[in-house]
Coordinates of C-alpha atoms in Angstrom, one line a residue:
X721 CA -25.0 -11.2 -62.4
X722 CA -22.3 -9.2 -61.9
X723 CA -21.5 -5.0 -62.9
X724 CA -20.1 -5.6 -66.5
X725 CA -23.4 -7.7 -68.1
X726 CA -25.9 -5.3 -66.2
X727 CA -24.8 -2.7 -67.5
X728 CA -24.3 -3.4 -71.3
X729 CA -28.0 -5.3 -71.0
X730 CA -29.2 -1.9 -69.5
X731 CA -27.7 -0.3 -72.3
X732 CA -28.7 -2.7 -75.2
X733 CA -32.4 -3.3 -73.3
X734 CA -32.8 0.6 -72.7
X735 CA -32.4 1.0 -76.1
X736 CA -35.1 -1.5 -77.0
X737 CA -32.2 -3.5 -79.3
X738 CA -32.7 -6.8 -77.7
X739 CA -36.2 -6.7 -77.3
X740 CA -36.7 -5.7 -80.5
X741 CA -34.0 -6.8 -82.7
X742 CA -34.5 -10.7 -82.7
X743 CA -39.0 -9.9 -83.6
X744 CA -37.8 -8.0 -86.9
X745 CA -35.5 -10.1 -87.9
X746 CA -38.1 -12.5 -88.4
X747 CA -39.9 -10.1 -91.0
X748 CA -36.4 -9.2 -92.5
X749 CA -34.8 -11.7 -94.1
X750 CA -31.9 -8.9 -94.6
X751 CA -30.4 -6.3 -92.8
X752 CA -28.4 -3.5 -93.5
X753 CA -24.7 -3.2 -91.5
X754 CA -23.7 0.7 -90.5
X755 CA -20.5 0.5 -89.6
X756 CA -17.5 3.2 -90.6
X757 CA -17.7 3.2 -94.2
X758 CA -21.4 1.7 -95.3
X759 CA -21.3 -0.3 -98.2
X760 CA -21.4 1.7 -101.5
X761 CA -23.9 2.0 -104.3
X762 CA -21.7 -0.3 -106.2
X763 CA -21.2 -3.0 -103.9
X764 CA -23.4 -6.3 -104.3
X765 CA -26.6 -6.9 -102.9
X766 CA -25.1 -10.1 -101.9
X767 CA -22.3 -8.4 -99.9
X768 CA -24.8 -5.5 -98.4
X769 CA -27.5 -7.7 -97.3
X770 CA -27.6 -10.5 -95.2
X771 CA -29.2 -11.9 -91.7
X772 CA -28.7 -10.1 -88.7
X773 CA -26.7 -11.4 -86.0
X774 CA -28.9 -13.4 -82.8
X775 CA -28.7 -11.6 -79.5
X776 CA -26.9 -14.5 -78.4
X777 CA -23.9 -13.4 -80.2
X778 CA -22.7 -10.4 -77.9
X779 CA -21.8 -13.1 -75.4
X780 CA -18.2 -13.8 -76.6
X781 CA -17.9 -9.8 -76.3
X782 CA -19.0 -9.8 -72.7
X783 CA -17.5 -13.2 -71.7
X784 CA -14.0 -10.7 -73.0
X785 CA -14.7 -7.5 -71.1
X786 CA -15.2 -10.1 -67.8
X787 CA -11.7 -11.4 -68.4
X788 CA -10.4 -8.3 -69.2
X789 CA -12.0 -6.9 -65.9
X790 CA -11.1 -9.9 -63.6
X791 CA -8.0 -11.5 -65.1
X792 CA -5.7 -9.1 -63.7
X793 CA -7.7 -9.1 -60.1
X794 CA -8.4 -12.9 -59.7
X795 CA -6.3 -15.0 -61.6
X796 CA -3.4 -12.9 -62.8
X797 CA -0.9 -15.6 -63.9
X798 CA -3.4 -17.3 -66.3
X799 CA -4.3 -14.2 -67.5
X800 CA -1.4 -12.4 -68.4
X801 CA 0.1 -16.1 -69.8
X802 CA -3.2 -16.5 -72.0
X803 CA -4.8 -13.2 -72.9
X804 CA -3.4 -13.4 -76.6
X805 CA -4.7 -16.5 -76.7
X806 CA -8.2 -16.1 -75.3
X807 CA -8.6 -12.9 -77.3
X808 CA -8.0 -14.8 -80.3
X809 CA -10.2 -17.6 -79.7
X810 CA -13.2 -15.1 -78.8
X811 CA -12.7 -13.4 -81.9
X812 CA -12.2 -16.8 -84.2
X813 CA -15.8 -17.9 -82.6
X814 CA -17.4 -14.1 -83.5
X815 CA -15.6 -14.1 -87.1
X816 CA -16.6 -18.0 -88.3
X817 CA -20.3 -17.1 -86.7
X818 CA -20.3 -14.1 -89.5
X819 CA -18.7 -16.3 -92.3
X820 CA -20.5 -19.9 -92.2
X821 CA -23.8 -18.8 -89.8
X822 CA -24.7 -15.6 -91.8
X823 CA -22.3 -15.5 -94.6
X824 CA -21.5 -12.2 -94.1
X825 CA -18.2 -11.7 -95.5
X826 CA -18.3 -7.9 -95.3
X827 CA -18.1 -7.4 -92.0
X828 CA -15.0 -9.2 -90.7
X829 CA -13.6 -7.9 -93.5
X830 CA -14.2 -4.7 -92.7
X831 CA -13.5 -5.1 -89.1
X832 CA -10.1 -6.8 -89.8
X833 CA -9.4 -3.1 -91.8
X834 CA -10.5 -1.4 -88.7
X835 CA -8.4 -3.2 -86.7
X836 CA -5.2 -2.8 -89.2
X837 CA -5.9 1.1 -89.5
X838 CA -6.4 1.6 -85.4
X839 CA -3.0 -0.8 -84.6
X840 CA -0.6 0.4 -87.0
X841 CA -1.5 4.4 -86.4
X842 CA -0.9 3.3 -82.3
X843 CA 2.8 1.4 -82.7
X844 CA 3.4 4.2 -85.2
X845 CA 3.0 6.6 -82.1
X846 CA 4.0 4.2 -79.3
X847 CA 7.7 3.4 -81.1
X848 CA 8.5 6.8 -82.5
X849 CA 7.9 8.4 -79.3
X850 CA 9.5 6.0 -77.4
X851 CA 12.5 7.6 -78.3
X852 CA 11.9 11.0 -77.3
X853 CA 12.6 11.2 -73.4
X854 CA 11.9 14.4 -72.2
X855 CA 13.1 15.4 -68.8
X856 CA 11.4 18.0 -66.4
X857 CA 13.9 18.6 -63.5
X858 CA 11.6 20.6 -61.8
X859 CA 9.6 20.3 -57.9
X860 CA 6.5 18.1 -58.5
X861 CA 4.4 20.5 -57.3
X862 CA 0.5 20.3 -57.8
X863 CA 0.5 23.2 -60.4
X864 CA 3.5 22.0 -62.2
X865 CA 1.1 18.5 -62.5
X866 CA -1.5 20.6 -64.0
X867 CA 0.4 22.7 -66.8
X868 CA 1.4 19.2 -67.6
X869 CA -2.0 18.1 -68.1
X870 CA -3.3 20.8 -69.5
X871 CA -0.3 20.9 -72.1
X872 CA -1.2 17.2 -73.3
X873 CA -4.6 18.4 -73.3
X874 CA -4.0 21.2 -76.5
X875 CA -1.1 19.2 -78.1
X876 CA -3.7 16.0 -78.0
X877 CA -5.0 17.6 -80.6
X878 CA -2.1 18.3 -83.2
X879 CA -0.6 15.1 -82.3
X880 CA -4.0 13.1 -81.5
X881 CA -4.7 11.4 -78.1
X882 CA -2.2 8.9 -79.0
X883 CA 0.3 10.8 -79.5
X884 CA 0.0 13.3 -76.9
X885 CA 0.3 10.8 -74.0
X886 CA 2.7 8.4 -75.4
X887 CA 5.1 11.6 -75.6
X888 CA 4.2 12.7 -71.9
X889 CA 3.6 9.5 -70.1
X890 CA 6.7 9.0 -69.2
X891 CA 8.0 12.3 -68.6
X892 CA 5.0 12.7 -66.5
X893 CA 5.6 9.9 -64.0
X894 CA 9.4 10.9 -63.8
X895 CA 8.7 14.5 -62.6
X896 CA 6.5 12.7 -59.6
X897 CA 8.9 10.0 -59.2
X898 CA 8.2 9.9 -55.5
X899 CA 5.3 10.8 -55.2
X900 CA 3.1 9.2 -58.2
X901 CA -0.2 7.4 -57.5
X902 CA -2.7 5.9 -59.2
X903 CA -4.6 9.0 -59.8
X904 CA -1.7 10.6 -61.7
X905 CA -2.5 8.0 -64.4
X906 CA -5.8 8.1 -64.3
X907 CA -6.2 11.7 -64.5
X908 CA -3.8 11.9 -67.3
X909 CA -5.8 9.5 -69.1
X910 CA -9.0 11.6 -68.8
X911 CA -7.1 14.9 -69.9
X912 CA -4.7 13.7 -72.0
X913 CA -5.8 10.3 -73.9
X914 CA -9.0 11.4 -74.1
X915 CA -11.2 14.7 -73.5
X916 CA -8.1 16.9 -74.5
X917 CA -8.2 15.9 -78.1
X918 CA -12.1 17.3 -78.7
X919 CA -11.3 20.0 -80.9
X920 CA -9.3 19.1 -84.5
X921 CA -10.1 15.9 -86.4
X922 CA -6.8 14.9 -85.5
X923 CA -7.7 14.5 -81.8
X924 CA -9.4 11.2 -81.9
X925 CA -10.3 9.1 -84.2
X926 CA -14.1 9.5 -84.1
X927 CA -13.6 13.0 -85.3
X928 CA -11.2 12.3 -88.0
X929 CA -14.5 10.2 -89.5
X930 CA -16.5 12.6 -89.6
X931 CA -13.9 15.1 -91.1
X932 CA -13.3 12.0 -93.9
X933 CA -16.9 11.9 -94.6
X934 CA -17.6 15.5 -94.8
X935 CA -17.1 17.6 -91.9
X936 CA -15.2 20.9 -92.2
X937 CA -12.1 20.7 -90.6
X938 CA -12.3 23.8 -88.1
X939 CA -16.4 22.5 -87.1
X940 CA -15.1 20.8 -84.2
X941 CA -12.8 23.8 -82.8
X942 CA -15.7 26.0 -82.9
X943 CA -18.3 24.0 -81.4
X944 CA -16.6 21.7 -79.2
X945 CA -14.3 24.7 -77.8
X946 CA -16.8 25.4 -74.5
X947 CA -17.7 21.9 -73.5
X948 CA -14.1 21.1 -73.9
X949 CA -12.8 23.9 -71.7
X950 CA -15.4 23.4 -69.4
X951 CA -14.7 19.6 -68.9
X952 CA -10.7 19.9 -69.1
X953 CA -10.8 23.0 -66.3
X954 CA -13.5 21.0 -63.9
X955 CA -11.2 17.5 -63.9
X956 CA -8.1 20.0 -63.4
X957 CA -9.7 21.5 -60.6
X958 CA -10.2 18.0 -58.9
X959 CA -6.8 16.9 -59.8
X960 CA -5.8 19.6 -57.8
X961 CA -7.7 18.9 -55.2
X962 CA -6.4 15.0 -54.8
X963 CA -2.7 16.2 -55.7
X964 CA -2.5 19.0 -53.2
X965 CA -3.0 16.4 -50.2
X966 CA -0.6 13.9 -52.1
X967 CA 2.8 13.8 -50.1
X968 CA 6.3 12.7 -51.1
X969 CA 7.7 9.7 -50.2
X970 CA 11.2 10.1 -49.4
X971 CA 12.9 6.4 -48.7
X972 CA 14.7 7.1 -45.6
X973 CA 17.7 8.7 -45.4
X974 CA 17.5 9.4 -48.8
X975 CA 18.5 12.8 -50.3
X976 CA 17.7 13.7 -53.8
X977 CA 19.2 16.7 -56.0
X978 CA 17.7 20.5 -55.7
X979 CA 16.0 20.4 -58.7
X980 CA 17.4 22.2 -61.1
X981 CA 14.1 23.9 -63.0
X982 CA 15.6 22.9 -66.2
X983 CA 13.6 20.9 -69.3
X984 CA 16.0 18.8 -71.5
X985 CA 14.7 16.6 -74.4
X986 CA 17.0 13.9 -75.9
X987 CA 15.9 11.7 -79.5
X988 CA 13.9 14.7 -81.0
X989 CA 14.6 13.7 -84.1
X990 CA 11.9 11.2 -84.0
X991 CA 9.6 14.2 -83.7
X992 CA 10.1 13.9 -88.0
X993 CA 8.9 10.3 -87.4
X994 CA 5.7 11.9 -85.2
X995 CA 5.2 14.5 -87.8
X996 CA 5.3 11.8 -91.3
X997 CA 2.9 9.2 -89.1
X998 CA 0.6 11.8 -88.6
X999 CA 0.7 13.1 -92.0
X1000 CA 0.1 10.4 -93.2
X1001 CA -3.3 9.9 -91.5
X1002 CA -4.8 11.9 -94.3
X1003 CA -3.9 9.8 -97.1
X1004 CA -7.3 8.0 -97.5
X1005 CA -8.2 6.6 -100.7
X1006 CA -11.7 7.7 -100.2
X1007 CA -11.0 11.2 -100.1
X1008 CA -8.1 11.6 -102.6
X1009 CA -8.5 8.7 -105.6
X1010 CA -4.4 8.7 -106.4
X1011 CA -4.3 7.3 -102.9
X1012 CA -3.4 3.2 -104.1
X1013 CA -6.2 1.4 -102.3
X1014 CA -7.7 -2.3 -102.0
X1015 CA -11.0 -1.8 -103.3
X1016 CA -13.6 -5.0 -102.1
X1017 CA -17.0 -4.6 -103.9
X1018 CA -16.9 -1.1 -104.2
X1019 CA -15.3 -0.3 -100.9
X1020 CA -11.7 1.4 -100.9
X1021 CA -9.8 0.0 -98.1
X1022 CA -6.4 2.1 -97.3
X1023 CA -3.1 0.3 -96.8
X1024 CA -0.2 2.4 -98.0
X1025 CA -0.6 5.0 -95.4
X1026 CA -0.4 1.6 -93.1
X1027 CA 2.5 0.9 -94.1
X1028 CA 4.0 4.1 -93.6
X1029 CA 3.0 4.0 -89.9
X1030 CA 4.4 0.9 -89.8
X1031 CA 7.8 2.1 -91.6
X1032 CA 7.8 5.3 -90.0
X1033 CA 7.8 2.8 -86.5
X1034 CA 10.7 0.6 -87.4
X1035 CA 13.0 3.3 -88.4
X1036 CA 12.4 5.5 -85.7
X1037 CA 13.2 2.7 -83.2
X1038 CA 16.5 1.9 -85.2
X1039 CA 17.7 5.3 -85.8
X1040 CA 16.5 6.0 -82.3
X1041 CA 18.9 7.5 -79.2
X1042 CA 19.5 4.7 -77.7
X1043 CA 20.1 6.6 -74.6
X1044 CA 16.2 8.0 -74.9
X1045 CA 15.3 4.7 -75.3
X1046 CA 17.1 3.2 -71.7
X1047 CA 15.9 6.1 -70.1
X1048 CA 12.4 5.9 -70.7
X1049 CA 12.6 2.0 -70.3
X1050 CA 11.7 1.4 -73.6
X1051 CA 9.5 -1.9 -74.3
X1052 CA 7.4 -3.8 -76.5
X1053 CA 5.2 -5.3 -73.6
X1054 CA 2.7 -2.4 -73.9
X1055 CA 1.7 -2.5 -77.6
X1056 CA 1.9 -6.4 -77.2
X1057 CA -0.8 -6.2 -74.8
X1058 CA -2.8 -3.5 -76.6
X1059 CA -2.4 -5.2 -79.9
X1060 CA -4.0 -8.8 -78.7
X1061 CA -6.3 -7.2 -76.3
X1062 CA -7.9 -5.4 -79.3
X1063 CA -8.3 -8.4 -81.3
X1064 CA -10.3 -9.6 -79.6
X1065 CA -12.2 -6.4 -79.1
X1066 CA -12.3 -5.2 -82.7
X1067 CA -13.4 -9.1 -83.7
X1068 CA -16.2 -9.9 -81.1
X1069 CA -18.0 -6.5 -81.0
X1070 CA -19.4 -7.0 -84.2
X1071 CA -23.3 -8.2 -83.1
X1072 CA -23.3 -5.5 -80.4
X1073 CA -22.6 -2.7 -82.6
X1074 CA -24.6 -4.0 -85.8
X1075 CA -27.6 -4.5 -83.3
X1076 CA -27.2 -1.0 -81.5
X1077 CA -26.8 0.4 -85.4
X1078 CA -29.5 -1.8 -87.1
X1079 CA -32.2 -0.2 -84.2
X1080 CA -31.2 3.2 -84.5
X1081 CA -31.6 3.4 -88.2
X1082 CA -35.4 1.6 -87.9
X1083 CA -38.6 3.6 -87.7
X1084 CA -39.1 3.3 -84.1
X1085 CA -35.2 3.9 -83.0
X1086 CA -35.3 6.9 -85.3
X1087 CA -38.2 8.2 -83.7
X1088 CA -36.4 8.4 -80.7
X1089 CA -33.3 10.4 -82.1
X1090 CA -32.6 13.9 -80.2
X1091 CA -29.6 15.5 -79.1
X1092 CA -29.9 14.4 -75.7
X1093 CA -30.9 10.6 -76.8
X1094 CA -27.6 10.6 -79.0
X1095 CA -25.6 12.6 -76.7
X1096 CA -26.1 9.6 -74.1
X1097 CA -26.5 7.1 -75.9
X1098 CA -23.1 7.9 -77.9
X1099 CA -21.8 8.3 -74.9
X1100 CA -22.4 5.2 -73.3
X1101 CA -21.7 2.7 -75.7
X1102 CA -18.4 4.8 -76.6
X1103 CA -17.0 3.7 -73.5
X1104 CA -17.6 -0.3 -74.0
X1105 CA -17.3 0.0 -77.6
X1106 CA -15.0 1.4 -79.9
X1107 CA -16.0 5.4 -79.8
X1108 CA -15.0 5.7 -83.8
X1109 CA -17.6 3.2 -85.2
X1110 CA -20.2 3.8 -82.5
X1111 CA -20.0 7.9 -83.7
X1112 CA -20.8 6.6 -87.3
X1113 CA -23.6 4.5 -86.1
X1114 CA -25.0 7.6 -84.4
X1115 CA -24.2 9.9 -86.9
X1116 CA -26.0 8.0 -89.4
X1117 CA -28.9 7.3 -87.7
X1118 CA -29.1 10.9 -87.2
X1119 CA -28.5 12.1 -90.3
X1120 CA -31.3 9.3 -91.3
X1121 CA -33.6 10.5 -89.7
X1122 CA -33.5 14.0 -91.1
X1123 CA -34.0 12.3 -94.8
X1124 CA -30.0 12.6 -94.9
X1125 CA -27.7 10.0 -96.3
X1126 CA -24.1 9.5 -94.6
X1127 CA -22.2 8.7 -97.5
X1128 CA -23.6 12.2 -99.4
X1129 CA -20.7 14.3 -99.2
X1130 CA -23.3 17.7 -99.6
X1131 CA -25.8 16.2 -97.3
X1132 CA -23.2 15.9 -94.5
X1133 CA -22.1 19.4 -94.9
X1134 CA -25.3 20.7 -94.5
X1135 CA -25.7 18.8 -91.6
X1136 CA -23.0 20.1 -90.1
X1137 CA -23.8 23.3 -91.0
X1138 CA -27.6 23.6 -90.1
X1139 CA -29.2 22.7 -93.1
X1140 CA -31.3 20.3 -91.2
X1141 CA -33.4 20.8 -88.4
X1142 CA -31.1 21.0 -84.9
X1143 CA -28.4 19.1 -86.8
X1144 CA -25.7 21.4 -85.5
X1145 CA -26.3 20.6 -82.0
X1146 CA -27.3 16.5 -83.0
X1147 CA -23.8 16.2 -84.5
X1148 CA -22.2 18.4 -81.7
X1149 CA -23.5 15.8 -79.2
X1150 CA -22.3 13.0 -80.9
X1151 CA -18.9 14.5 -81.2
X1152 CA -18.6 15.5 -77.7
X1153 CA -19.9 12.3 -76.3
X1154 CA -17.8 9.9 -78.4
X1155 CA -14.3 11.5 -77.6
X1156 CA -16.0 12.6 -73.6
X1157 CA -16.6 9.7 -72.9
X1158 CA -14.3 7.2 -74.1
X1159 CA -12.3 7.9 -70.6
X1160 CA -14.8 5.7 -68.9
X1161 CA -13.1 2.6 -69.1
X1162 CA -10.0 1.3 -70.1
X1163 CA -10.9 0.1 -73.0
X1164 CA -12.8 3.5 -74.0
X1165 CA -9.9 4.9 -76.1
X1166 CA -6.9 3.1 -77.6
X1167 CA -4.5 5.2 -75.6
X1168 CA -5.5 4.0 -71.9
X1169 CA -5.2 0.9 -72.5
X1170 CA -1.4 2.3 -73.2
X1171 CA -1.2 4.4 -70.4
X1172 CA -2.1 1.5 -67.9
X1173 CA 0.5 -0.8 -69.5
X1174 CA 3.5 1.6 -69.4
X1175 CA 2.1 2.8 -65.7
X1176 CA 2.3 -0.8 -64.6
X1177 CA 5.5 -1.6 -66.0
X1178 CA 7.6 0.7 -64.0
X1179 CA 5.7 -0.6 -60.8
X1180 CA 2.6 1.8 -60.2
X1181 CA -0.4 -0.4 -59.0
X1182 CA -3.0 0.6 -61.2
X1183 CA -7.0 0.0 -60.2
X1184 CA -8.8 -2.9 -61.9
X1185 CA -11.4 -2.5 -64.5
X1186 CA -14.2 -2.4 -62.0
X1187 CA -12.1 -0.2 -59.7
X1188 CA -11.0 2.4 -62.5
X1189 CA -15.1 3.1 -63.2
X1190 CA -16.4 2.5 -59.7
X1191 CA -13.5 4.6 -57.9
X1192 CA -12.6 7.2 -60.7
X1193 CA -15.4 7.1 -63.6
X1194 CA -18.8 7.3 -62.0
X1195 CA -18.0 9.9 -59.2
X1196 CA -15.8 11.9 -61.2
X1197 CA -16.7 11.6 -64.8
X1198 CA -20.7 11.0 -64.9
X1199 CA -21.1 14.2 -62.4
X1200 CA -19.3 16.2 -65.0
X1201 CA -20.6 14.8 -68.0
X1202 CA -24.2 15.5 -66.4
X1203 CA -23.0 19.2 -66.1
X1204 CA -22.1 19.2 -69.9
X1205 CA -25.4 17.7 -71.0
X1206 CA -27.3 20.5 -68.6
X1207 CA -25.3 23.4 -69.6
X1208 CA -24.6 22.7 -73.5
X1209 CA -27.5 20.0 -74.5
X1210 CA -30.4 19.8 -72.2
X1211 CA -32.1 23.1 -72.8
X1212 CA -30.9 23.7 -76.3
X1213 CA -33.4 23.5 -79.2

């Protein structure tokens, strides 16, 4: 069996999900979903019950992450001609098992939402700042790499993730023109597309939940401020350490400009675009009730603010500079690939995150809850699985366990707040490890996925799937990661 499988059954088995799940659904004829709205007080017992998915049914998930993992590596033409296709498929099978085998209508439905929310906030970001090209003429130095990095790192959180490394990707990888590796990229999307936006709801998306279902805004900042700085200076340090050795290749004979130290910008007028898409990430229907909504048995699903993203994208890219645009070799290819890649994501990872849910939430999962259990096992599963779902899953089996309910807007403040016994530091874990460690894989975070694409398009050989975790992830990420949990977790109570 190869690395991919082993791991997610370690993860599932360690968790006592598929040992357990398929004996109790024997004695439960129904079973509740968590996913990241639960179904509301008003919504039909028909739609919020149903049977729970077989273990079998993680397998089109897998089967996915294996192609995503070996496609480019082994069979490279088929691939990149069929991934829309193959993604589709594997989500098709997933979506009719839900709808004829277990008619469960709620969950695709709500998946398809997820899916709509998460693709139109990214082409939002990708297109708008597509047309910003910002210019450093300036010696790509090692430090210069770092202000860089630790730049995205704060503005990931006023911009989001997203944002913050669509708008320096590019810039980034012109400065080390000559000189840019792998590592560049895969640094940037540690700093950048993911740990950097720990510290507003903005950041990432798992944090924007929790600020949606009760969260103060500033919690985050205050709590997440030392494990953030403490991760973002470590990785810097070791970025250093790699770029420092790193020499420039010259072509010979070639002579290239003194740099001139100067940092131009052309197109930032789509900086309005950035600033209405992410304004427009707060109108949710279930926080403000003017917000025009879709409501499905109970449920308020968002669509304007969409739209807006969606808008916001299409006029940015026709009122654009063109001149941004040809400079920073403006294409579609990237949110192409992004867009069916997570398709298939969003649509097979259903039965993996219901099971992981539906265990956490039962009498014997919830005996298990800590703030180390959550802080790993959010964690984990944030870097195979979408980190904003898998945070609610936690969060509510948490919060469960405590006696608290999830969709109480006072009981989540006083969660948050300490009302509950070592809630503080249960949700701080959670937060930390969903946004920490969704830089474990490409798929982790929305973003890298992004990052690779655009890397790969201007000709910088990028690692596989495997080679991104074994090379970069597990000697550089889990070491640190282990550090946080020791220092900020382990010995807490």
């Amino acid at each position: 069996m190869s690395l991919l499988p082993r791991v997610l059954l370690f993860l599932l088995l360690s968790c006592g999900v598929l040992n357990s799940y398929e004996a109790r659904s024997e004695v439960l004829d129904k079973t509740e979903i968590v996913s990241e709205t639960p179904p509301s007080d008003t919504e039909p017992a028909a739609e919020a019950e149903h049977h729970g998915p077989s273990p079998w049914s993680v397998i089109p998930f897998v089967v996915l992450l294996l192609m995503i993992a070996t496609g480019p590596l082994f069979y490279e033409h088929f691939w990149h001609k069929n991934y829309p296709l193959i993604s589709i498929v594997l989500a098709v099978l997933v979506v009719a098992y839900y709808l004829f085998s277990l008619h469960n209508q709620h969950s695709p439905v709500h998946s398809f939402f997820e899916y709509f929310q998460f693709i139109s906030l990214l082409t939002g970001l990708f297109v708008a700042s597509g047309g910003i090209m910002i210019n450093v003429d300036k010696e790509a130095r090692p430090m210069t790499n770092v202000a860089i990095l630790a730049i995205g790192g704060v503005i990931a959180n006023i911009i989001g993730t997203t944002g913050a490394s669509m708008l320096l990707i590019r810039p980034f990888i012109r400065l080390n023109k000559n000189r840019v590796k792998a590592y560049h990229i895969i640094f940037f999307i540690f700093v950048v597309s993911n740990i950097g936006g720990s510290l507003t709801p903005i950041g990432d998306p798992p944090l924007f939940l929790g600020f949606l279902k009760g969260v103060p805004f500033f919690w985050t900042f205050t709590h997440n401020l030392l494990p953030w700085a403490f991760a973002i200076v470590l990785i810097l340090a070791i970025f250093y350490y790699f770029d420092i050795r790193n020499k420039t290749d010259f072509s010979e004979g070639e002579e290239l400009p003194e740099p001139t130290g100067n940092i131009s910008m052309r197109g930032s007028r789509n900086f309005i675009w950035l600033a209405v898409i992410v304004g427009s990430v707060f109108l949710d229907p279930n926080v403000f009730s003017w917000v025009p909504a879709i409501d499905y048995h109970g449920q308020k699903f968002s669509f304007i603010r969409e739209i807006i993203m969606l808008t916001s994208a299409v006029l940015s890219f026709k009122l654009a500079d063109k001149h941004a645009l040809e400079g920073n070799g403006f294409s579609f290819e990237p949110i192409r690939e992004v867009a069916f890649i997570f398709i298939g994501i969003f649509g097979t990872m259903m039965p993996a995150l219901e099971m992981v849910g539906d265990y956490a939430k039962s009498p014997e999962g919830a005996a298990l809850i800590s703030h180390n259990t959550l802080y790993w096992g959010t964690g984990l599963l944030s870097g195979f699985l979408d980190n904003a779902p898998t945070y609610i899953n936690f969060l509510t089996a948490a919060m469960a366990s405590t006696g608290a309910s999830i969709n109480s807007l006072p009981d989540v403040v006083s969660f948050a707040n300490g009302g509950f016994k070592d809630s503080i530091l249960d949700l701080k874990a959670i937060s930390v490890a969903a946004v920490f460690f969704g830089a474990m894989t490409y798929i982790g975070n929305g973003p890298n996925f992004m990052v690779k694409s655009i890397a790969e398009q201007v000709g910088i050989k990028m690692p596989s799937f495997f080679g991104y975790i074994i090379r970069f992830s597990i000697p550089m990420l889990i070491p640190i990661f282990i550090l946080v949990w020791l220092i900020f977790f382990a010995f807490q109570h």
